[in-house]
Amino acid sequence: MSEGPIKQWRDGHKTDRVSTPDAHRVCAPSPVKGRGYCGRKNDRTAPFKDATCSDCHAAARADKEAG
């Protein structure tokens, strides 16, 4: 597919993919045992204020907006 003006326009509206690498990720706790708030299987959890997982923080923001 060519890099034409339509594809360039679409790419201009994409948001950057942001995720914390597994080596640096500390998830927020989830009601489901053994899972982080983001849904990933995780052994390392911390209170929300200390969690470093960007996916957990994004999930919490989405839940707050939905609720």
Coordinates of C-alpha atoms in Angstrom, one line a residue:
M1 CA 0.0 0.0 0.0
S2 CA 1.3 3.4 -0.8
E3 CA 2.1 6.1 1.7
G4 CA -0.5 8.4 0.2
P5 CA -2.2 11.4 1.7
I6 CA -5.1 9.3 3.2
K7 CA -2.7 7.0 5.1
Q8 CA -0.6 9.9 6.2
W9 CA -3.8 11.6 7.5
R10 CA -4.8 8.5 9.4
D11 CA -1.4 8.0 10.9
G12 CA -1.4 11.6 12.0
H13 CA -4.4 10.8 14.3
K14 CA -3.0 7.7 15.9
T15 CA -2.1 7.8 19.5
D16 CA 1.3 6.5 20.6
R17 CA 1.3 3.0 22.1
V18 CA 2.5 3.3 25.6
S19 CA 3.1 0.3 27.8
T20 CA 5.5 -0.4 30.6
P21 CA 8.0 -3.1 29.8
D22 CA 7.6 -6.3 31.8
A23 CA 10.9 -5.9 33.6
H24 CA 9.8 -2.5 35.0
R25 CA 6.1 -3.2 35.5
V26 CA 4.6 -3.2 39.0
C27 CA 0.8 -3.6 38.7
A28 CA -2.0 -2.3 40.8
P29 CA -3.9 -4.9 42.7
S30 CA -7.0 -6.5 41.1
P31 CA -10.0 -8.2 42.8
V32 CA -8.9 -11.4 40.9
K33 CA -6.1 -13.1 42.7
G34 CA -2.8 -13.3 40.8
R35 CA -3.8 -10.6 38.3
G36 CA -2.9 -6.9 38.0
Y37 CA -5.7 -4.3 37.5
C38 CA -4.8 -4.4 33.8
G39 CA -5.6 -8.1 33.6
R40 CA -2.1 -9.3 33.1
K41 CA -0.8 -12.2 35.2
N42 CA 1.4 -10.7 37.8
D43 CA 3.3 -11.5 41.0
R44 CA 4.4 -7.9 41.7
T45 CA 1.6 -5.6 42.8
A46 CA 1.6 -2.4 44.8
P47 CA -1.0 0.1 45.9
F48 CA -2.3 2.3 43.0
K49 CA -0.1 5.3 44.0
D50 CA 3.0 3.1 43.8
A51 CA 2.1 1.1 40.7
T52 CA 4.3 1.7 37.6
C53 CA 2.1 -0.2 35.1
S54 CA 0.7 2.3 32.6
D55 CA -1.9 -0.2 31.5
C56 CA -3.2 -0.4 35.1
H57 CA -3.5 3.3 35.3
A58 CA -5.3 3.5 32.0
A59 CA -7.7 0.8 33.0
A60 CA -8.5 2.7 36.3
R61 CA -9.1 5.9 34.4
A62 CA -11.4 4.1 32.0
D63 CA -13.3 2.5 34.9
K64 CA -13.6 5.9 36.6
E65 CA -15.0 7.6 33.4
A66 CA -17.4 4.7 32.8
G67 CA -18.7 4.6 36.3

